[in-house]
């Protein structure tokens, strides 16, 4: 385990026990948690993007705020649903955010998972042409976005204004960003495609296929297929691979009150999603030593270089800081991770 980061869905709801009762609460607390995670030595702060729901939706202003209040931690997404995105506008926003962060942006993108709205991306103006699906559009949007951040000319110049007739690239450009794009893959087939495209691999606690083997083994197989396809494609750089896990160590009475009943949940789940069978990974709940042993046997965790830890963001910054500190002190070091203790900027989160 080389890197660990937290992954927040940014839920908010005015219900008993929630520390994020409003969207403002969820946004400001995400920035505060990024600052706290950097001080602990956590490597990344990631956001899950959803639309038409009380969750994080528009990532770039929030990522820029997180970057402005930190100096070392990676800021990123896991993932942006490309069905909803204008790829050229997104390229401008991504480049600006990456420049403000000093090259710390790590963008996970994909076709996305089912949303609360029927044909929600069509409400955003993106209606698939005849013979195409929204998944096709997501890949097309991604290809144009990646070309744009890599400096390709995407619009013809106006000779009356520029004195030239060549193709113009979006501005600004942020060199190196194109190598920090990840595709959220839910199958072995899309993992191969991701490698062929030259993107990093982001695999979550859900795979949209089931072969009967345990989740971690299926995910490890996905990673192996990805790495083999990457080598076959002849890419020169070393790719990155992340997996997501729910890790909830119990070291205090409060931990036990929140999650003690879940310690018996030690198996994968199989269900139906988007019209097909899906396999969901288990949560790791219990004493730190037991979690270390279980994660050490997780085939996909062993194969990935980055593990994203999903956080219960509605429990607030203080509790989630405690959660990340517990993992950083009592779990991750036993699996090979070491904290990054470079000094932070000293800036404070937005208030």
mmCIF file of C-alpha atoms in Angstrom:
data_model
loop_
_atom_site.group_PDB
_atom_site.id
_atom_site.type_symbol
_atom_site.label_atom_id
_atom_site.label_comp_id
_atom_site.label_asym_id
_atom_site.label_seq_id
_atom_site.Cartn_x
_atom_site.Cartn_y
_atom_site.Cartn_z
ATOM 1 C CA UNK A 1 0.000 0.000 0.000
ATOM 2 C CA UNK A 2 1.827 3.088 -1.256
ATOM 3 C CA UNK A 3 -0.883 5.743 -0.882
ATOM 4 C CA UNK A 4 -4.152 6.154 0.976
ATOM 5 C CA UNK A 5 -6.795 8.794 0.499
ATOM 6 C CA UNK A 6 -10.298 9.475 1.708
ATOM 7 C CA UNK A 7 -13.322 9.392 -0.600
ATOM 8 C CA UNK A 8 -16.365 11.457 0.355
ATOM 9 C CA UNK A 9 -19.809 11.304 -1.223
ATOM 10 C CA UNK A 10 -20.645 14.583 0.515
ATOM 11 C CA UNK A 11 -24.110 13.611 1.718
ATOM 12 C CA UNK A 12 -26.182 16.220 3.495
ATOM 13 C CA UNK A 13 -29.592 15.924 5.091
ATOM 14 C CA UNK A 14 -31.333 17.609 8.060
ATOM 15 C CA UNK A 15 -31.877 14.411 10.045
ATOM 16 C CA UNK A 16 -30.987 13.516 13.647
ATOM 17 C CA UNK A 17 -27.288 12.774 14.045
ATOM 18 C CA UNK A 18 -26.197 14.469 10.830
ATOM 19 C CA UNK A 19 -23.389 17.031 11.096
ATOM 20 C CA UNK A 20 -24.031 18.056 7.481
ATOM 21 C CA UNK A 21 -27.540 19.388 7.516
ATOM 22 C CA UNK A 22 -27.093 21.670 4.504
ATOM 23 C CA UNK A 23 -25.091 21.735 1.285
ATOM 24 C CA UNK A 24 -22.903 24.471 2.767
ATOM 25 C CA UNK A 25 -22.106 22.210 5.720
ATOM 26 C CA UNK A 26 -21.055 19.387 3.410
ATOM 27 C CA UNK A 27 -18.906 21.654 1.229
ATOM 28 C CA UNK A 28 -17.082 23.467 4.021
ATOM 29 C CA UNK A 29 -16.528 20.274 6.003
ATOM 30 C CA UNK A 30 -15.015 18.582 2.945
ATOM 31 C CA UNK A 31 -12.420 21.357 2.769
ATOM 32 C CA UNK A 32 -11.775 21.087 6.506
ATOM 33 C CA UNK A 33 -11.340 17.327 6.283
ATOM 34 C CA UNK A 34 -8.819 17.723 3.444
ATOM 35 C CA UNK A 35 -6.786 20.058 5.660
ATOM 36 C CA UNK A 36 -6.968 17.632 8.588
ATOM 37 C CA UNK A 37 -6.072 14.664 6.367
ATOM 38 C CA UNK A 38 -2.999 16.465 5.077
ATOM 39 C CA UNK A 39 -1.848 17.166 8.626
ATOM 40 C CA UNK A 40 -2.206 13.458 9.434
ATOM 41 C CA UNK A 41 -0.119 12.507 6.398
ATOM 42 C CA UNK A 42 -2.936 11.082 4.240
ATOM 43 C CA UNK A 43 -2.037 11.223 0.548
ATOM 44 C CA UNK A 44 -5.331 12.117 -1.132
ATOM 45 C CA UNK A 45 -8.722 13.801 -0.738
ATOM 46 C CA UNK A 46 -11.276 12.575 -3.272
ATOM 47 C CA UNK A 47 -14.902 13.409 -4.099
ATOM 48 C CA UNK A 48 -17.694 11.281 -5.541
ATOM 49 C CA UNK A 49 -19.880 13.261 -7.942
ATOM 50 C CA UNK A 50 -23.651 12.706 -8.252
ATOM 51 C CA UNK A 51 -26.432 14.813 -9.778
ATOM 52 C CA UNK A 52 -30.004 15.568 -8.720
ATOM 53 C CA UNK A 53 -29.268 14.360 -5.185
ATOM 54 C CA UNK A 54 -28.180 15.911 -1.839
ATOM 55 C CA UNK A 55 -24.545 15.034 -2.496
ATOM 56 C CA UNK A 56 -21.477 16.652 -4.054
ATOM 57 C CA UNK A 57 -22.244 17.581 -7.661
ATOM 58 C CA UNK A 58 -20.013 20.336 -9.104
ATOM 59 C CA UNK A 59 -16.479 19.293 -8.159
ATOM 60 C CA UNK A 60 -14.119 21.948 -9.513
ATOM 61 C CA UNK A 61 -14.948 24.876 -7.205
ATOM 62 C CA UNK A 62 -14.663 22.516 -4.255
ATOM 63 C CA UNK A 63 -11.410 20.957 -5.505
ATOM 64 C CA UNK A 64 -9.947 24.442 -5.992
ATOM 65 C CA UNK A 65 -10.937 25.411 -2.449
ATOM 66 C CA UNK A 66 -9.350 22.230 -1.095
ATOM 67 C CA UNK A 67 -6.183 22.944 -3.065
ATOM 68 C CA UNK A 68 -6.041 26.552 -1.829
ATOM 69 C CA UNK A 69 -6.141 25.403 1.797
ATOM 70 C CA UNK A 70 -3.499 22.662 1.454
ATOM 71 C CA UNK A 71 -0.062 22.281 -0.092
ATOM 72 C CA UNK A 72 0.712 18.572 -0.443
ATOM 73 C CA UNK A 73 -2.332 16.327 -0.511
ATOM 74 C CA UNK A 74 -3.679 15.122 -3.853
ATOM 75 C CA UNK A 75 -7.178 16.396 -4.634
ATOM 76 C CA UNK A 76 -9.340 14.427 -6.993
ATOM 77 C CA UNK A 77 -12.568 12.723 -7.961
ATOM 78 C CA UNK A 78 -13.827 9.185 -7.875
ATOM 79 C CA UNK A 79 -15.648 9.673 -10.224
ATOM 80 C CA UNK A 80 -17.098 12.364 -12.511
ATOM 81 C CA UNK A 81 -19.952 11.051 -14.669
ATOM 82 C CA UNK A 82 -18.878 12.080 -18.180
ATOM 83 C CA UNK A 83 -22.393 11.705 -19.563
ATOM 84 C CA UNK A 84 -23.177 15.068 -17.947
ATOM 85 C CA UNK A 85 -20.052 16.988 -18.954
ATOM 86 C CA UNK A 86 -19.207 19.567 -21.608
ATOM 87 C CA UNK A 87 -15.698 18.249 -22.326
ATOM 88 C CA UNK A 88 -14.116 21.562 -23.402
ATOM 89 C CA UNK A 89 -15.536 23.582 -20.517
ATOM 90 C CA UNK A 90 -14.457 20.789 -18.183
ATOM 91 C CA UNK A 91 -10.958 20.921 -19.714
ATOM 92 C CA UNK A 92 -10.709 24.633 -18.870
ATOM 93 C CA UNK A 93 -11.953 24.072 -15.324
ATOM 94 C CA UNK A 94 -9.609 21.126 -14.796
ATOM 95 C CA UNK A 95 -6.565 23.027 -16.061
ATOM 96 C CA UNK A 96 -7.313 26.018 -13.826
ATOM 97 C CA UNK A 97 -7.805 23.770 -10.795
ATOM 98 C CA UNK A 98 -4.613 21.838 -11.517
ATOM 99 C CA UNK A 99 -2.582 25.027 -11.857
ATOM 100 C CA UNK A 100 -3.979 26.364 -8.586
ATOM 101 C CA UNK A 101 -3.124 23.075 -6.874
ATOM 102 C CA UNK A 102 0.434 22.973 -8.193
ATOM 103 C CA UNK A 103 -0.158 19.799 -10.184
ATOM 104 C CA UNK A 104 -1.959 17.817 -7.467
ATOM 105 C CA UNK A 105 -5.186 17.097 -9.369
ATOM 106 C CA UNK A 106 -6.139 13.439 -9.919
ATOM 107 C CA UNK A 107 -9.358 13.126 -11.919
ATOM 108 C CA UNK A 108 -11.355 9.911 -11.934
ATOM 109 C CA UNK A 109 -13.962 9.865 -14.705
ATOM 110 C CA UNK A 110 -16.301 7.252 -16.142
ATOM 111 C CA UNK A 111 -19.705 6.517 -17.612
ATOM 112 C CA UNK A 112 -20.990 6.750 -14.047
ATOM 113 C CA UNK A 113 -23.489 4.742 -12.051
ATOM 114 C CA UNK A 114 -27.288 5.021 -12.094
ATOM 115 C CA UNK A 115 -28.502 8.437 -10.970
ATOM 116 C CA UNK A 116 -31.709 9.513 -9.248
ATOM 117 C CA UNK A 117 -33.014 11.196 -12.412
ATOM 118 C CA UNK A 118 -34.204 9.255 -15.430
ATOM 119 C CA UNK A 119 -32.037 10.276 -18.405
ATOM 120 C CA UNK A 120 -30.538 13.002 -16.244
ATOM 121 C CA UNK A 121 -27.740 13.749 -18.695
ATOM 122 C CA UNK A 122 -30.374 14.497 -21.343
ATOM 123 C CA UNK A 123 -31.724 17.215 -19.036
ATOM 124 C CA UNK A 124 -28.210 18.682 -19.185
ATOM 125 C CA UNK A 125 -28.523 18.757 -22.975
ATOM 126 C CA UNK A 126 -26.640 15.570 -23.913
ATOM 127 C CA UNK A 127 -28.986 13.335 -25.889
ATOM 128 C CA UNK A 128 -27.359 10.325 -27.589
ATOM 129 C CA UNK A 129 -27.682 10.282 -31.365
ATOM 130 C CA UNK A 130 -29.563 7.459 -33.067
ATOM 131 C CA UNK A 131 -27.670 4.211 -32.660
ATOM 132 C CA UNK A 132 -25.620 5.483 -29.731
ATOM 133 C CA UNK A 133 -25.945 5.080 -25.968
ATOM 134 C CA UNK A 134 -25.127 7.418 -23.114
ATOM 135 C CA UNK A 135 -22.112 5.164 -22.414
ATOM 136 C CA UNK A 136 -20.873 5.890 -25.953
ATOM 137 C CA UNK A 137 -21.282 9.603 -25.294
ATOM 138 C CA UNK A 138 -19.353 9.333 -22.006
ATOM 139 C CA UNK A 139 -16.378 7.817 -23.829
ATOM 140 C CA UNK A 140 -16.580 10.398 -26.629
ATOM 141 C CA UNK A 141 -16.699 13.236 -24.082
ATOM 142 C CA UNK A 142 -13.709 11.716 -22.302
ATOM 143 C CA UNK A 143 -11.660 11.431 -25.490
ATOM 144 C CA UNK A 144 -12.284 15.091 -26.392
ATOM 145 C CA UNK A 145 -11.576 16.209 -22.817
ATOM 146 C CA UNK A 146 -8.260 14.344 -22.758
ATOM 147 C CA UNK A 147 -7.240 15.696 -26.156
ATOM 148 C CA UNK A 148 -8.053 19.230 -25.002
ATOM 149 C CA UNK A 149 -6.000 19.058 -21.786
ATOM 150 C CA UNK A 150 -3.148 17.566 -23.836
ATOM 151 C CA UNK A 151 -2.989 20.685 -25.994
ATOM 152 C CA UNK A 152 -4.815 19.560 -29.141
ATOM 153 C CA UNK A 153 -6.362 22.235 -31.313
ATOM 154 C CA UNK A 154 -10.114 21.962 -30.842
ATOM 155 C CA UNK A 155 -11.507 25.116 -32.517
ATOM 156 C CA UNK A 156 -10.484 26.966 -35.672
ATOM 157 C CA UNK A 157 -9.014 30.421 -35.179
ATOM 158 C CA UNK A 158 -10.810 33.515 -36.427
ATOM 159 C CA UNK A 159 -8.318 35.081 -38.882
ATOM 160 C CA UNK A 160 -9.848 38.541 -38.422
ATOM 161 C CA UNK A 161 -8.991 38.427 -34.732
ATOM 162 C CA UNK A 162 -5.866 36.273 -34.573
ATOM 163 C CA UNK A 163 -4.287 36.766 -37.999
ATOM 164 C CA UNK A 164 -3.974 32.981 -38.298
ATOM 165 C CA UNK A 165 -6.129 30.137 -39.551
ATOM 166 C CA UNK A 166 -4.895 27.253 -37.419
ATOM 167 C CA UNK A 167 -6.641 25.285 -34.687
ATOM 168 C CA UNK A 168 -6.705 26.735 -31.180
ATOM 169 C CA UNK A 169 -6.204 24.824 -27.928
ATOM 170 C CA UNK A 170 -8.176 25.564 -24.783
ATOM 171 C CA UNK A 171 -6.491 27.894 -22.315
ATOM 172 C CA UNK A 172 -4.936 27.629 -19.883
ATOM 173 C CA UNK A 173 -2.939 24.445 -20.290
ATOM 174 C CA UNK A 174 -1.580 22.478 -17.327
ATOM 175 C CA UNK A 175 1.252 20.199 -18.496
ATOM 176 C CA UNK A 176 1.138 16.689 -17.051
ATOM 177 C CA UNK A 177 -2.565 16.693 -16.227
ATOM 178 C CA UNK A 178 -3.334 14.279 -19.063
ATOM 179 C CA UNK A 179 -1.310 11.590 -17.227
ATOM 180 C CA UNK A 180 -3.442 12.048 -14.097
ATOM 181 C CA UNK A 181 -6.776 10.968 -15.555
ATOM 182 C CA UNK A 182 -8.307 7.742 -14.223
ATOM 183 C CA UNK A 183 -11.183 5.695 -15.614
ATOM 184 C CA UNK A 184 -13.627 4.163 -13.145
ATOM 185 C CA UNK A 185 -13.875 0.592 -14.350
ATOM 186 C CA UNK A 186 -16.545 -1.864 -13.230
ATOM 187 C CA UNK A 187 -15.623 -4.859 -15.409
ATOM 188 C CA UNK A 188 -12.603 -6.722 -16.706
ATOM 189 C CA UNK A 189 -13.458 -5.656 -20.246
ATOM 190 C CA UNK A 190 -13.470 -1.952 -19.392
ATOM 191 C CA UNK A 191 -10.231 -2.415 -17.451
ATOM 192 C CA UNK A 192 -8.584 -3.623 -20.651
ATOM 193 C CA UNK A 193 -10.071 -0.696 -22.571
ATOM 194 C CA UNK A 194 -8.790 1.725 -19.905
ATOM 195 C CA UNK A 195 -5.245 0.435 -20.364
ATOM 196 C CA UNK A 196 -5.488 0.666 -24.136
ATOM 197 C CA UNK A 197 -6.500 4.316 -23.774
ATOM 198 C CA UNK A 198 -3.551 5.092 -21.493
ATOM 199 C CA UNK A 199 -5.583 6.068 -18.427
ATOM 200 C CA UNK A 200 -4.976 5.086 -14.811
ATOM 201 C CA UNK A 201 -7.393 2.523 -13.343
ATOM 202 C CA UNK A 202 -9.876 3.359 -10.589
ATOM 203 C CA UNK A 203 -11.850 0.385 -9.269
ATOM 204 C CA UNK A 204 -14.394 0.746 -6.479
ATOM 205 C CA UNK A 205 -16.329 -1.384 -4.009
ATOM 206 C CA UNK A 206 -18.683 -2.376 -6.824
ATOM 207 C CA UNK A 207 -18.097 -4.480 -9.936
ATOM 208 C CA UNK A 208 -20.875 -4.747 -12.494
ATOM 209 C CA UNK A 209 -20.195 -8.420 -13.163
ATOM 210 C CA UNK A 210 -20.040 -11.575 -11.078
ATOM 211 C CA UNK A 211 -18.130 -14.784 -11.824
ATOM 212 C CA UNK A 212 -18.755 -16.450 -8.475
ATOM 213 C CA UNK A 213 -15.306 -15.736 -7.026
ATOM 214 C CA UNK A 214 -14.843 -13.421 -4.008
ATOM 215 C CA UNK A 215 -14.927 -9.706 -4.779
ATOM 216 C CA UNK A 216 -11.258 -9.067 -4.028
ATOM 217 C CA UNK A 217 -10.149 -11.892 -6.311
ATOM 218 C CA UNK A 218 -12.350 -10.658 -9.147
ATOM 219 C CA UNK A 219 -10.980 -7.161 -8.665
ATOM 220 C CA UNK A 220 -7.403 -8.470 -8.574
ATOM 221 C CA UNK A 221 -8.095 -10.271 -11.855
ATOM 222 C CA UNK A 222 -9.366 -6.995 -13.284
ATOM 223 C CA UNK A 223 -6.147 -5.268 -12.204
ATOM 224 C CA UNK A 224 -3.995 -8.036 -13.716
ATOM 225 C CA UNK A 225 -5.831 -7.739 -17.041
ATOM 226 C CA UNK A 226 -5.344 -3.977 -16.934
ATOM 227 C CA UNK A 227 -1.608 -4.208 -16.268
ATOM 228 C CA UNK A 228 -1.106 -6.810 -18.999
ATOM 229 C CA UNK A 229 -2.998 -4.659 -21.502
ATOM 230 C CA UNK A 230 -0.976 -1.616 -20.448
ATOM 231 C CA UNK A 231 2.262 -3.461 -21.173
ATOM 232 C CA UNK A 232 0.883 -4.679 -24.523
ATOM 233 C CA UNK A 233 -0.011 -1.109 -25.481
ATOM 234 C CA UNK A 234 3.585 -0.033 -24.949
ATOM 235 C CA UNK A 235 2.934 2.988 -22.747
ATOM 236 C CA UNK A 236 6.163 4.344 -21.274
ATOM 237 C CA UNK A 237 5.007 5.649 -17.911
ATOM 238 C CA UNK A 238 4.031 3.547 -14.906
ATOM 239 C CA UNK A 239 0.242 3.515 -14.431
ATOM 240 C CA UNK A 240 -1.541 3.970 -11.138
ATOM 241 C CA UNK A 241 -4.282 1.705 -9.816
ATOM 242 C CA UNK A 242 -6.685 2.454 -6.975
ATOM 243 C CA UNK A 243 -9.338 0.468 -5.146
ATOM 244 C CA UNK A 244 -11.903 1.750 -2.651
ATOM 245 C CA UNK A 245 -12.647 0.159 0.697
ATOM 246 C CA UNK A 246 -14.872 0.869 3.680
ATOM 247 C CA UNK A 247 -12.527 0.575 6.682
ATOM 248 C CA UNK A 248 -14.006 1.242 10.126
ATOM 249 C CA UNK A 249 -11.650 0.375 13.001
ATOM 250 C CA UNK A 250 -13.194 0.229 16.464
ATOM 251 C CA UNK A 251 -10.988 1.705 19.176
ATOM 252 C CA UNK A 252 -13.403 3.843 21.223
ATOM 253 C CA UNK A 253 -16.873 3.500 22.704
ATOM 254 C CA UNK A 254 -18.113 5.971 20.105
ATOM 255 C CA UNK A 255 -16.743 3.798 17.292
ATOM 256 C CA UNK A 256 -18.489 0.821 18.829
ATOM 257 C CA UNK A 257 -21.751 2.704 19.141
ATOM 258 C CA UNK A 258 -21.627 3.756 15.497
ATOM 259 C CA UNK A 259 -20.301 0.597 13.877
ATOM 260 C CA UNK A 260 -20.085 -2.245 16.387
ATOM 261 C CA UNK A 261 -23.178 -3.935 14.992
ATOM 262 C CA UNK A 262 -21.556 -4.006 11.543
ATOM 263 C CA UNK A 263 -18.585 -6.077 12.676
ATOM 264 C CA UNK A 264 -20.501 -9.196 11.683
ATOM 265 C CA UNK A 265 -20.759 -7.953 8.074
ATOM 266 C CA UNK A 266 -17.766 -9.838 6.745
ATOM 267 C CA UNK A 267 -18.892 -11.050 3.335
ATOM 268 C CA UNK A 268 -19.458 -9.747 -0.174
ATOM 269 C CA UNK A 269 -22.925 -9.035 -1.515
ATOM 270 C CA UNK A 270 -24.374 -9.863 -4.901
ATOM 271 C CA UNK A 271 -27.251 -7.842 -6.305
ATOM 272 C CA UNK A 272 -28.683 -6.285 -9.433
ATOM 273 C CA UNK A 273 -27.703 -2.883 -10.816
ATOM 274 C CA UNK A 274 -28.465 -1.283 -14.168
ATOM 275 C CA UNK A 275 -30.155 -4.439 -15.395
ATOM 276 C CA UNK A 276 -27.326 -6.838 -14.573
ATOM 277 C CA UNK A 277 -25.661 -8.761 -11.765
ATOM 278 C CA UNK A 278 -23.190 -6.796 -9.634
ATOM 279 C CA UNK A 279 -20.844 -7.817 -6.828
ATOM 280 C CA UNK A 280 -20.270 -5.478 -3.889
ATOM 281 C CA UNK A 281 -17.202 -5.606 -1.669
ATOM 282 C CA UNK A 282 -17.455 -6.109 2.077
ATOM 283 C CA UNK A 283 -16.728 -3.552 4.769
ATOM 284 C CA UNK A 284 -13.771 -3.967 7.136
ATOM 285 C CA UNK A 285 -15.086 -3.337 10.637
ATOM 286 C CA UNK A 286 -13.518 -4.330 13.947
ATOM 287 C CA UNK A 287 -10.377 -4.098 16.027
ATOM 288 C CA UNK A 288 -7.366 -2.685 14.128
ATOM 289 C CA UNK A 289 -5.357 -5.939 14.323
ATOM 290 C CA UNK A 290 -8.234 -7.885 12.805
ATOM 291 C CA UNK A 291 -8.619 -5.309 10.028
ATOM 292 C CA UNK A 292 -4.891 -5.469 9.269
ATOM 293 C CA UNK A 293 -5.092 -9.240 8.941
ATOM 294 C CA UNK A 294 -8.176 -9.079 6.716
ATOM 295 C CA UNK A 295 -6.823 -6.333 4.460
ATOM 296 C CA UNK A 296 -3.525 -8.176 4.212
ATOM 297 C CA UNK A 297 -5.457 -11.079 2.678
ATOM 298 C CA UNK A 298 -7.354 -8.804 0.267
ATOM 299 C CA UNK A 299 -5.945 -9.690 -3.160
ATOM 300 C CA UNK A 300 -6.904 -6.386 -4.779
ATOM 301 C CA UNK A 301 -5.513 -4.240 -1.957
ATOM 302 C CA UNK A 302 -2.209 -6.073 -2.400
ATOM 303 C CA UNK A 303 -2.210 -5.305 -6.141
ATOM 304 C CA UNK A 304 -3.263 -1.637 -6.011
ATOM 305 C CA UNK A 305 -0.905 1.226 -5.242
ATOM 306 C CA UNK A 306 -3.650 3.488 -3.840
ATOM 307 C CA UNK A 307 -6.501 2.671 -1.468
ATOM 308 C CA UNK A 308 -9.369 5.154 -1.174
ATOM 309 C CA UNK A 309 -11.169 5.002 2.163
ATOM 310 C CA UNK A 310 -14.855 5.857 1.999
ATOM 311 C CA UNK A 311 -15.796 8.123 4.920
ATOM 312 C CA UNK A 312 -19.156 8.610 6.662
ATOM 313 C CA UNK A 313 -19.092 12.331 6.026
ATOM 314 C CA UNK A 314 -22.360 13.056 7.831
ATOM 315 C CA UNK A 315 -20.657 12.217 11.125
ATOM 316 C CA UNK A 316 -18.645 15.426 10.834
ATOM 317 C CA UNK A 317 -15.026 16.557 10.545
ATOM 318 C CA UNK A 318 -13.944 15.672 14.085
ATOM 319 C CA UNK A 319 -15.145 12.082 13.844
ATOM 320 C CA UNK A 320 -13.760 11.514 10.366
ATOM 321 C CA UNK A 321 -10.423 13.005 11.390
ATOM 322 C CA UNK A 322 -10.381 10.504 14.264
ATOM 323 C CA UNK A 323 -11.244 7.720 11.803
ATOM 324 C CA UNK A 324 -8.416 8.642 9.435
ATOM 325 C CA UNK A 325 -5.950 9.050 12.323
ATOM 326 C CA UNK A 326 -6.814 5.590 13.609
ATOM 327 C CA UNK A 327 -6.243 4.057 10.170
ATOM 328 C CA UNK A 328 -3.026 6.029 9.683
ATOM 329 C CA UNK A 329 -1.629 4.959 13.050
ATOM 330 C CA UNK A 330 -2.957 1.458 13.636
ATOM 331 C CA UNK A 331 -3.853 -0.079 10.266
ATOM 332 C CA UNK A 332 -2.080 1.311 7.203
ATOM 333 C CA UNK A 333 1.541 1.165 8.498
ATOM 334 C CA UNK A 334 1.207 -2.589 9.041
ATOM 335 C CA UNK A 335 0.330 -2.885 5.337
ATOM 336 C CA UNK A 336 3.385 -0.999 4.117
ATOM 337 C CA UNK A 337 2.097 2.588 4.059
ATOM 338 C CA UNK A 338 4.095 5.476 5.485
ATOM 339 C CA UNK A 339 2.721 8.982 6.149
ATOM 340 C CA UNK A 340 4.018 11.916 4.166
ATOM 341 C CA UNK A 341 5.153 14.487 6.714
ATOM 342 C CA UNK A 342 6.041 17.337 4.383
ATOM 343 C CA UNK A 343 4.961 20.670 5.948
ATOM 344 C CA UNK A 344 1.542 22.035 5.074
ATOM 345 C CA UNK A 345 0.916 25.583 3.877
ATOM 346 C CA UNK A 346 -0.372 26.758 7.212
ATOM 347 C CA UNK A 347 -3.538 28.114 5.580
ATOM 348 C CA UNK A 348 -6.856 27.596 7.282
ATOM 349 C CA UNK A 349 -10.040 26.142 5.754
ATOM 350 C CA UNK A 350 -12.824 28.399 4.523
ATOM 351 C CA UNK A 351 -15.333 29.516 7.160
#
